[in-house]
CSV table of C-alpha atoms in Angstrom, one decimal:
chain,number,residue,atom,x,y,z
A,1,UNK,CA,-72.4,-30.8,-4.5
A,2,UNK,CA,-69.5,-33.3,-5.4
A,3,UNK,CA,-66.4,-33.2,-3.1
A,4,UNK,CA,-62.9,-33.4,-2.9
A,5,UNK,CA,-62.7,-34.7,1.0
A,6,UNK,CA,-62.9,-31.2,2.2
A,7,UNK,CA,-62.9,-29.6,-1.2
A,8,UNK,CA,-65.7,-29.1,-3.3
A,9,UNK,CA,-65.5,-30.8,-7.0
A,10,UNK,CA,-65.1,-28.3,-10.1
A,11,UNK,CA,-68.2,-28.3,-12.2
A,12,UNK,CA,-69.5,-25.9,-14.8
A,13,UNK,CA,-72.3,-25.2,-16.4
A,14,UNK,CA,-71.2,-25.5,-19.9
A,15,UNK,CA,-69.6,-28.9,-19.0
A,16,UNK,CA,-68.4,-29.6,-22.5
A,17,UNK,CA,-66.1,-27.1,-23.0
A,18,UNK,CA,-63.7,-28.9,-20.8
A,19,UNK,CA,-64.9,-32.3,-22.0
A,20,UNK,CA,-62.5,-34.4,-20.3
A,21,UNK,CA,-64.0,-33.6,-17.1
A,22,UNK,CA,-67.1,-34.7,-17.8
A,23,UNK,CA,-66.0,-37.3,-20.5
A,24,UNK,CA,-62.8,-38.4,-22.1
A,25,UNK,CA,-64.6,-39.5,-25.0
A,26,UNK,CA,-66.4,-36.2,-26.0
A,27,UNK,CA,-62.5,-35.0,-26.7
A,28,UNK,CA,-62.8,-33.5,-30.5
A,29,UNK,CA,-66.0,-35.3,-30.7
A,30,UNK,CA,-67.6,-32.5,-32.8
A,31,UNK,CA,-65.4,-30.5,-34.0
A,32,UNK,CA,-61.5,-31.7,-35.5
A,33,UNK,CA,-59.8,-29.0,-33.5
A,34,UNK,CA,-61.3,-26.9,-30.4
A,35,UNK,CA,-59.8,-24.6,-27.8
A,36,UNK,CA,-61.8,-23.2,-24.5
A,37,UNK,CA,-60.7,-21.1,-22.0
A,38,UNK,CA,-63.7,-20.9,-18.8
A,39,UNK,CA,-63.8,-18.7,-15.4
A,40,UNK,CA,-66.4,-19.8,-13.0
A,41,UNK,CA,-66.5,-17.5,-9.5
A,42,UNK,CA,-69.2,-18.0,-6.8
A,43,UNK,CA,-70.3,-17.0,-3.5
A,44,UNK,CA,-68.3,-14.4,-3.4
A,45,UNK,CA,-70.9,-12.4,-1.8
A,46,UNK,CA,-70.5,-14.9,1.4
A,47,UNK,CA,-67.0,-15.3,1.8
A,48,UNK,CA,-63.9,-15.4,-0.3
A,49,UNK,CA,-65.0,-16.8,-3.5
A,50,UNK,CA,-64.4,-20.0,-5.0
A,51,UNK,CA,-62.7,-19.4,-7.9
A,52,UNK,CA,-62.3,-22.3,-10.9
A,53,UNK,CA,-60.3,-21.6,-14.1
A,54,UNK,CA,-59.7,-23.9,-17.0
A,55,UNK,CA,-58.7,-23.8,-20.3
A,56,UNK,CA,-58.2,-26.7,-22.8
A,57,UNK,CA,-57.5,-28.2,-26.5
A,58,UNK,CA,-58.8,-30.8,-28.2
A,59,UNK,CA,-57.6,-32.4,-31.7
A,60,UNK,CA,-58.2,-34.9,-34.3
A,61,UNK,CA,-54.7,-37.0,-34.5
A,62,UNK,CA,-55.9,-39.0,-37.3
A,63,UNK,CA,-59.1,-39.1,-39.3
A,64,UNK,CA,-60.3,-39.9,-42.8
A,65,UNK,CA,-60.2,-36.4,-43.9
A,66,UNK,CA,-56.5,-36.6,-42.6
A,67,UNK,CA,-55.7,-39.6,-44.9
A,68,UNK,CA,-56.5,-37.7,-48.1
A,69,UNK,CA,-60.4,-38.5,-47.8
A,70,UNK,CA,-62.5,-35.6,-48.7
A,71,UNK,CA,-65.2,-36.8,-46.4
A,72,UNK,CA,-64.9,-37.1,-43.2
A,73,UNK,CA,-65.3,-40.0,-40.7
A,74,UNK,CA,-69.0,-38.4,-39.5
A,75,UNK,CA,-70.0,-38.5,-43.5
A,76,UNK,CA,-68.8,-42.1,-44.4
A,77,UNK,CA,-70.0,-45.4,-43.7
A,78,UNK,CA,-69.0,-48.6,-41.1
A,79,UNK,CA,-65.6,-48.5,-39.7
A,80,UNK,CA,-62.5,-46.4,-37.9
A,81,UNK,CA,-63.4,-43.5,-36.6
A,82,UNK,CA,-59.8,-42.0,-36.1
A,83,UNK,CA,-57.9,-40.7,-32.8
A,84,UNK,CA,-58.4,-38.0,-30.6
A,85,UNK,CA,-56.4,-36.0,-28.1
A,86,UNK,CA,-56.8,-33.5,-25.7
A,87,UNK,CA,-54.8,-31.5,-23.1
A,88,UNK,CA,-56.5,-29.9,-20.2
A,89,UNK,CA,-55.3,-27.4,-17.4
A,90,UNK,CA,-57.8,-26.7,-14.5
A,91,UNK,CA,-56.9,-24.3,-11.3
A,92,UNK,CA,-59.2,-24.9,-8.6
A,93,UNK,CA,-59.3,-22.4,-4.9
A,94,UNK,CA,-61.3,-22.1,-2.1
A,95,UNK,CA,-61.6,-19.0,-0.2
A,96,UNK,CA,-58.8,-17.2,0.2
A,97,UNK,CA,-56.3,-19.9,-1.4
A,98,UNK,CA,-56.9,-21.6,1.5
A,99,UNK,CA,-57.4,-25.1,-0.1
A,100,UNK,CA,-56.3,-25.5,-4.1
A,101,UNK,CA,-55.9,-28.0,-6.7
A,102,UNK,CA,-54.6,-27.7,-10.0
A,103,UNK,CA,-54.6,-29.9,-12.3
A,104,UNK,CA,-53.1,-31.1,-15.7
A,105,UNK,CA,-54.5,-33.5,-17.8
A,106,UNK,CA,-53.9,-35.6,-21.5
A,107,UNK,CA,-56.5,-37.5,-22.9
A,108,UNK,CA,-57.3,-39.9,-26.0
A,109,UNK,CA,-60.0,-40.9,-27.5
A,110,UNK,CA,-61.0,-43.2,-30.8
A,111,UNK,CA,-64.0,-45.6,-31.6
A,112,UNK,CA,-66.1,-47.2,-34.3
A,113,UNK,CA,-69.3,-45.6,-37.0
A,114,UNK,CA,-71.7,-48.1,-36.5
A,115,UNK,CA,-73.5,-46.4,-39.5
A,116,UNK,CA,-73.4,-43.6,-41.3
A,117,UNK,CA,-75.4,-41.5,-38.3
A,118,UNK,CA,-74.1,-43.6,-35.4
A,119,UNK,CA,-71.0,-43.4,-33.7
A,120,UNK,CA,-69.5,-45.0,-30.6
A,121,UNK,CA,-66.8,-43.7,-29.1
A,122,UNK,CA,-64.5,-44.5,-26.3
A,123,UNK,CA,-61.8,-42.5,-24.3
A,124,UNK,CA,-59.3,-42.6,-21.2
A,125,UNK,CA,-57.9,-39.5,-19.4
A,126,UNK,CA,-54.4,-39.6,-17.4
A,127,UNK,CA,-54.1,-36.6,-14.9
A,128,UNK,CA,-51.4,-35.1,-12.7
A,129,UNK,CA,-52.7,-32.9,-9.3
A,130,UNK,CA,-51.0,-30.7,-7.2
A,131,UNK,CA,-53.2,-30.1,-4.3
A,132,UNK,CA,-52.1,-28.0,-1.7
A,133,UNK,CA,-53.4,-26.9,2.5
A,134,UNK,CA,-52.9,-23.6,3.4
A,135,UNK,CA,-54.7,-24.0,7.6
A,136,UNK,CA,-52.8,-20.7,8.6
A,137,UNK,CA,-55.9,-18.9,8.0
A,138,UNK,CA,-57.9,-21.7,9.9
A,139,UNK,CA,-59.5,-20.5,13.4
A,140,UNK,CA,-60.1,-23.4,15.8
A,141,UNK,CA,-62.0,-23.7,19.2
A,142,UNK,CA,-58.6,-24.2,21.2
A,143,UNK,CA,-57.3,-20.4,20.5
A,144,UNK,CA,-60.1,-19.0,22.0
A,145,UNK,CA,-58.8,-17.7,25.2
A,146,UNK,CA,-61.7,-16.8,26.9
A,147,UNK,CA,-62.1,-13.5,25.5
A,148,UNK,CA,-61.7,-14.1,21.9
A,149,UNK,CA,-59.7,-15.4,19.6
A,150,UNK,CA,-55.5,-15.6,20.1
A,151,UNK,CA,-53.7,-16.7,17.5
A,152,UNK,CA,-50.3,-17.1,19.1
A,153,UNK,CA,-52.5,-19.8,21.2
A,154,UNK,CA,-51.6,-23.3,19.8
A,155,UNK,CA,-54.2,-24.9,17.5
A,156,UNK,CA,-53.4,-28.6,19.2
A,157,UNK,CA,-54.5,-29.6,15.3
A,158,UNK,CA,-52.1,-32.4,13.7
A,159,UNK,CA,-52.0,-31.4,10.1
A,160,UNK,CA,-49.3,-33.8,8.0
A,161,UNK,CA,-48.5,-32.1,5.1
A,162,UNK,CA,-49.7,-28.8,3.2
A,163,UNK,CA,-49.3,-29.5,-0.2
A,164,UNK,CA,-49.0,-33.5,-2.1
A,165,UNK,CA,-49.2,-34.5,-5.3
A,166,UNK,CA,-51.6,-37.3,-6.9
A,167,UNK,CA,-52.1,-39.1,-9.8
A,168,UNK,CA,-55.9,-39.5,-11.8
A,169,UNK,CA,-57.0,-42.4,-14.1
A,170,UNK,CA,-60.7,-41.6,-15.6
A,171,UNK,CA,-62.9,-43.2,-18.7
A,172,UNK,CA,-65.8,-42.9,-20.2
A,173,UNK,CA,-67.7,-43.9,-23.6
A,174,UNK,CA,-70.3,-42.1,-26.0
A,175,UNK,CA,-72.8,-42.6,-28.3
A,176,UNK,CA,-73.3,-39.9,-31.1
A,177,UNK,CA,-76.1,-39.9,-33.5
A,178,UNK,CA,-76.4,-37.3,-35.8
A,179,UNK,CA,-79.6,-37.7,-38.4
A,180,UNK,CA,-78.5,-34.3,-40.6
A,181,UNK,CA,-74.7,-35.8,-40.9
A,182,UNK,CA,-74.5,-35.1,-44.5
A,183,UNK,CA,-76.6,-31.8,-44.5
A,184,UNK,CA,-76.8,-28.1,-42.8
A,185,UNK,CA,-80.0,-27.7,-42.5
A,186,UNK,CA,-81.1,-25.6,-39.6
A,187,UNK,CA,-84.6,-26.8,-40.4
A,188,UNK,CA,-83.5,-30.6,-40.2
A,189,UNK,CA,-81.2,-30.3,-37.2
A,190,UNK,CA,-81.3,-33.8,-35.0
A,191,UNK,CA,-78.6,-34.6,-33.4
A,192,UNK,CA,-77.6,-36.2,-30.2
A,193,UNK,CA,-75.2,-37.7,-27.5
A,194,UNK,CA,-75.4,-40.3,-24.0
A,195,UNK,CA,-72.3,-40.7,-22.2
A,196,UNK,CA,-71.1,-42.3,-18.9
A,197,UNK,CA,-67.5,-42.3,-17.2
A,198,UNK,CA,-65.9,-43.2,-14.4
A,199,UNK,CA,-63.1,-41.5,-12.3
A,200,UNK,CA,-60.6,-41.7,-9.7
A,201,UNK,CA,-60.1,-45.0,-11.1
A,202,UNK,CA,-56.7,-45.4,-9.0
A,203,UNK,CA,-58.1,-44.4,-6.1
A,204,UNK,CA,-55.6,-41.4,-5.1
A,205,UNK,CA,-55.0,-40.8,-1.2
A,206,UNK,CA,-55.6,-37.6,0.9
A,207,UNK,CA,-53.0,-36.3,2.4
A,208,UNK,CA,-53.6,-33.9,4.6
A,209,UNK,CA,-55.0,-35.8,8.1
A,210,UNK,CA,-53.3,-38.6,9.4
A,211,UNK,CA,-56.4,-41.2,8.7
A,212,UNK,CA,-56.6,-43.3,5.6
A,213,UNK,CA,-59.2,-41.1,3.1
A,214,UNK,CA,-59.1,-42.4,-0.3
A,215,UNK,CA,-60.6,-40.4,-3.3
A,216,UNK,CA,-64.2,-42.4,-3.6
A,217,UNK,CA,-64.8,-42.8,-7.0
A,218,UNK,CA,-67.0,-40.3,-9.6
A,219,UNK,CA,-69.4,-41.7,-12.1
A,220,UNK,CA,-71.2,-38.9,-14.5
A,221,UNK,CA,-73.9,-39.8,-17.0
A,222,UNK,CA,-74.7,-36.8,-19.6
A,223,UNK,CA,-77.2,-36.6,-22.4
A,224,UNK,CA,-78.0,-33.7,-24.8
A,225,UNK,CA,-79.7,-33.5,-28.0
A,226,UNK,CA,-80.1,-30.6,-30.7
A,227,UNK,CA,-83.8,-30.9,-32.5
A,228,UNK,CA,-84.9,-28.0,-34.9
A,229,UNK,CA,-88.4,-26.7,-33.3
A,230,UNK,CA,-90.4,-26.5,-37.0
A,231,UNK,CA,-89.9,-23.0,-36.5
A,232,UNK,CA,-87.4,-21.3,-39.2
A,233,UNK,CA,-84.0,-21.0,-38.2
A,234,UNK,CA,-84.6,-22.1,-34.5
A,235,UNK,CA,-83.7,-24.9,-32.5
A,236,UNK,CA,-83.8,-26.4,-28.8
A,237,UNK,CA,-80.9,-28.1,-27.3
A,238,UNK,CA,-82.3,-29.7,-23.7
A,239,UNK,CA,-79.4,-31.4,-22.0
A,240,UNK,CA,-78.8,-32.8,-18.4
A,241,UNK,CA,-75.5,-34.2,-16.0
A,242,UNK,CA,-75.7,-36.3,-13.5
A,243,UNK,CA,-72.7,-36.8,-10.9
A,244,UNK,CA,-72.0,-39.0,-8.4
A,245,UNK,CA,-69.1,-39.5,-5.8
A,246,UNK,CA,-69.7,-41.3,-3.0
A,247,UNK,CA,-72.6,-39.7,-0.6
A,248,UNK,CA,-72.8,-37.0,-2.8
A,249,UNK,CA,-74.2,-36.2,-6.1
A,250,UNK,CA,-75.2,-33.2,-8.3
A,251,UNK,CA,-77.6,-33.0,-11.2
A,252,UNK,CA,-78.4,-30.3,-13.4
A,253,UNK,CA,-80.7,-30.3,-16.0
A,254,UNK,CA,-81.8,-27.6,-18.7
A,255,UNK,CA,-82.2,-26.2,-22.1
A,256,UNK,CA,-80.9,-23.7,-24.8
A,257,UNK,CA,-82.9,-22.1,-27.5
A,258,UNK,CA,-80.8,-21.4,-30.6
A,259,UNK,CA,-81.6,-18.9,-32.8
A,260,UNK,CA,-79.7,-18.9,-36.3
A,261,UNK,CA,-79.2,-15.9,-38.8
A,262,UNK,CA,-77.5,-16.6,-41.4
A,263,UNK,CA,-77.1,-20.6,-42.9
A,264,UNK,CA,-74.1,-22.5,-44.5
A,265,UNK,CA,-73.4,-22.9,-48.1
A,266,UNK,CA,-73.6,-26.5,-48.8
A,267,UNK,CA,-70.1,-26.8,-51.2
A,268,UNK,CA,-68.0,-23.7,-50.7
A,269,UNK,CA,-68.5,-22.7,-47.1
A,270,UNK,CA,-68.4,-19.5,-48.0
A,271,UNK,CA,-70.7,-18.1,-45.8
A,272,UNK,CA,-71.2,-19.8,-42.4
A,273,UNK,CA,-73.7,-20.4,-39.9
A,274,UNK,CA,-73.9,-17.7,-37.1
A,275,UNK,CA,-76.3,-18.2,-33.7
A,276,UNK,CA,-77.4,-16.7,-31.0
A,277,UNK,CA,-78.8,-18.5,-27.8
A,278,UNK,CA,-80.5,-18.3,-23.7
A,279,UNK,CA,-81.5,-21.1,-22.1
A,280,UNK,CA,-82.3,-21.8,-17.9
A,281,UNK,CA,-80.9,-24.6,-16.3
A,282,UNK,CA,-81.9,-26.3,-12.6
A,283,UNK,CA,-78.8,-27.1,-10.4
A,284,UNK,CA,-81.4,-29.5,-7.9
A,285,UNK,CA,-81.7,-28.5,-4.5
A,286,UNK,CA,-78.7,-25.6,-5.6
A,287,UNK,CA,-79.3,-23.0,-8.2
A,288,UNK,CA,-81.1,-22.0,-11.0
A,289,UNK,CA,-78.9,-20.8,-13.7
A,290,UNK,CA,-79.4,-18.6,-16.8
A,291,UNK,CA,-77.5,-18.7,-19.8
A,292,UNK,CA,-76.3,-17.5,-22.8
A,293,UNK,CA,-74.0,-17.4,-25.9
A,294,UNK,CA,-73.2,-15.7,-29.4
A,295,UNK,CA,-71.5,-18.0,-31.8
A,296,UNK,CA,-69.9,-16.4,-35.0
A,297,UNK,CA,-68.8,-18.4,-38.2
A,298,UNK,CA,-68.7,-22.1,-36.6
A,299,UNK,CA,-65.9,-20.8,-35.0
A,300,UNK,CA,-66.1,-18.6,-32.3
A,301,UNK,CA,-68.5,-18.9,-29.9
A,302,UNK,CA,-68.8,-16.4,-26.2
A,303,UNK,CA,-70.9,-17.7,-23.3
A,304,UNK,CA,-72.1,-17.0,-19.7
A,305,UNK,CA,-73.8,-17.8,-17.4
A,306,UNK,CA,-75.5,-16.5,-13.8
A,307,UNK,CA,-76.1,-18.7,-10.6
A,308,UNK,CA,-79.3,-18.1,-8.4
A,309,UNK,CA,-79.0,-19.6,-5.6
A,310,UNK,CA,-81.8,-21.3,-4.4
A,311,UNK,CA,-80.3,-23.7,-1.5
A,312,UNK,CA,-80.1,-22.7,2.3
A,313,UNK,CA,-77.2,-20.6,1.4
A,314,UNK,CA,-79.5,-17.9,-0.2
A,315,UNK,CA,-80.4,-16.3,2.9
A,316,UNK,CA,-76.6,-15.4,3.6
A,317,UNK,CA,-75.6,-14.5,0.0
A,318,UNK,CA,-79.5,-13.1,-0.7
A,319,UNK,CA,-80.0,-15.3,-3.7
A,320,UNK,CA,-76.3,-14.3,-4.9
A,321,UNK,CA,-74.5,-17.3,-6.8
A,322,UNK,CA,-72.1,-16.1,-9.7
A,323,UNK,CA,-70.7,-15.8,-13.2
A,324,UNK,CA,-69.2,-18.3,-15.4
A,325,UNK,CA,-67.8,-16.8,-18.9
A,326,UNK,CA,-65.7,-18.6,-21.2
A,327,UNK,CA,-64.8,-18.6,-24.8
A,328,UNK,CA,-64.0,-21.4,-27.3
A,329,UNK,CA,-62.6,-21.4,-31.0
A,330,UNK,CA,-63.0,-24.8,-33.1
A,331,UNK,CA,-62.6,-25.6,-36.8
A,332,UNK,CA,-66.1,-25.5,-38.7
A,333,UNK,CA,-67.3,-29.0,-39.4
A,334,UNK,CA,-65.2,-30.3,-42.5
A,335,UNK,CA,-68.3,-32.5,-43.7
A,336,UNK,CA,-70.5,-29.5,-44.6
A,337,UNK,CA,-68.1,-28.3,-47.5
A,338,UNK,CA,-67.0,-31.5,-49.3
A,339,UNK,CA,-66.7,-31.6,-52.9
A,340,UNK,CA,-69.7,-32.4,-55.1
């Protein structure tokens, strides 16, 4: 697990729904507008639960479709891909609000179609944090009076602050290939996308000790494809992320099965494509973690997932992990219903 000096990192399973934290270059990389709101709470059958809240939009600022083109950049040829922007808000707490972080975030993104399927893509992320210390709660060894604990007994523990503010630079780039970019297809679905990014690029400085401890740098590589399976209306959508900060790292790795019942019509888009999916992911060394989602229309999609935990921690929360639900509403993909 990633972490935040004595915080753990946020991380989700359905990592692209807040894509600037895994990537500033996913923002509105495939879809011109999407919104996402995402609860993840865990181990709240050890202690006080973490509790992780987010919610974010992304945006096309500029695009061929917005220039009067009836295609869109994904269905023309070489060239400018258009901008992106996102805004982000995460709210991040340990235990009983012992330790928090939120966090607000704006991002941009833009890059080049190599061809008519490939697309490279580039993106920065500026963020503001407010991260704040709350050690009343804390017990330490030096108010044990030789009976139990006192807590009118001095801690002797030399905190500096409770609560500063920090600034975050983060980037990342991405490759998208889509083989069915001018089709709908269920039955031809291939499409696909590599990513790496880097942040804590400025190198922000905890607070909260008196000892130099600068934020080590976080480096995530993410992959994921969507391949129909030759079977009628279904398709399989493996996908894995890999993070790193410092001695730490996390990697989860996994697949959906999409099943979909009812298929786009090619010109009017009169009726749209509606899907239902489960999947199983591995969290190694952490959790496995089983999934599932109901989209509706290209527009609205619901999802949630459970956490097993598998790590040492099982035998104190008896295999108990926790939920993650979200929600997320984008525009369907213009490409599907240009004119003849």
């Amino acid at each position: 697990m990633l972490n935040y000096s004595f915080a753990q990192e946020v991380h989700f399973v359905r990592y692209k729904e807040l894509s600037a934290m895994a990537n500033p270059a996913l923002v509105a990389s495939e879809a011109n507008v999407k919104a996402s709101v995402i609860n993840k709470e865990q181990w709240k059958s050890v202690t006080n639960s973490y509790k992780t809240y987010g919610a974010s939009i992304e945006f096309s600022i500029l695009s061929e479709a917005k220039k009067g083109n009836k295609r869109t950049s994904s269905s023309s040829g070489k060239g400018f891909s258009g901008i992106n922007a996102g805004v982000m808000f995460i709210s991040d707490k340990a235990g009983a609000g012992i330790l928090s972080r939120n966090r607000g975030a704006v991002s941009l993104s833009s890059g080049v179609k190599i061809n008519e399927r490939n697309v490279l893509l580039g993106g920065v992320m500026g963020s503001y944090m407010q991260c704040r210390l709350d050690h009343s709660g804390f017990l330490f060894p030096n108010q044990y009076n030789g009976y139990g604990y006192d807590a009118n007994m001095a801690s002797k523990e030399n905190f500096v602050v409770q609560q500063y503010t920090a600034l975050d630079v983060g980037s990342g780039v991405l490759w998208v290939y889509d083989h069915n970019v001018k089709g709908f297809d269920v039955n031809k679905l291939f499409n696909a996308h590599i990513g790496f990014s880097m942040y804590n690029l400025v190198r922000a400085r905890s607070e909260y000790i008196p000892v130099s401890n600068r934020e080590k740098m976080r480096f995530v590589i993410h992959g994921d494809l969507t391949k129909s399976t030759g079977i009628r209306n279904m398709a399989i959508a493996p996908e894995f992320l890999l993070q790193m900060q410092g001695p730490a790292s996390e990697l989860l790795i996994g697949s959906m099965v999409k099943h979909y019942f009812s298929q786009s019509t090619r010109y009017t888009g009169k009726n749209k494509q509606n899907s239902f999916g489960y999947g199983l992911y591995y969290r190694v060394r952490d959790a496995l973690v089983f999934s599932g989602s109901l989209e509706l229309r290209e527009q609205y999609s619901f999802f949630a997932s459970y956490d097993l935990t598998i790590s040492k921690l099982r035998y104190a929360s008896n295999y108990k992990g926790g939920f993650e639900v979200g929600i997320r509403y984008t525009t369907p993909h213009s490409y599907l219903y240009r004119g003849k």
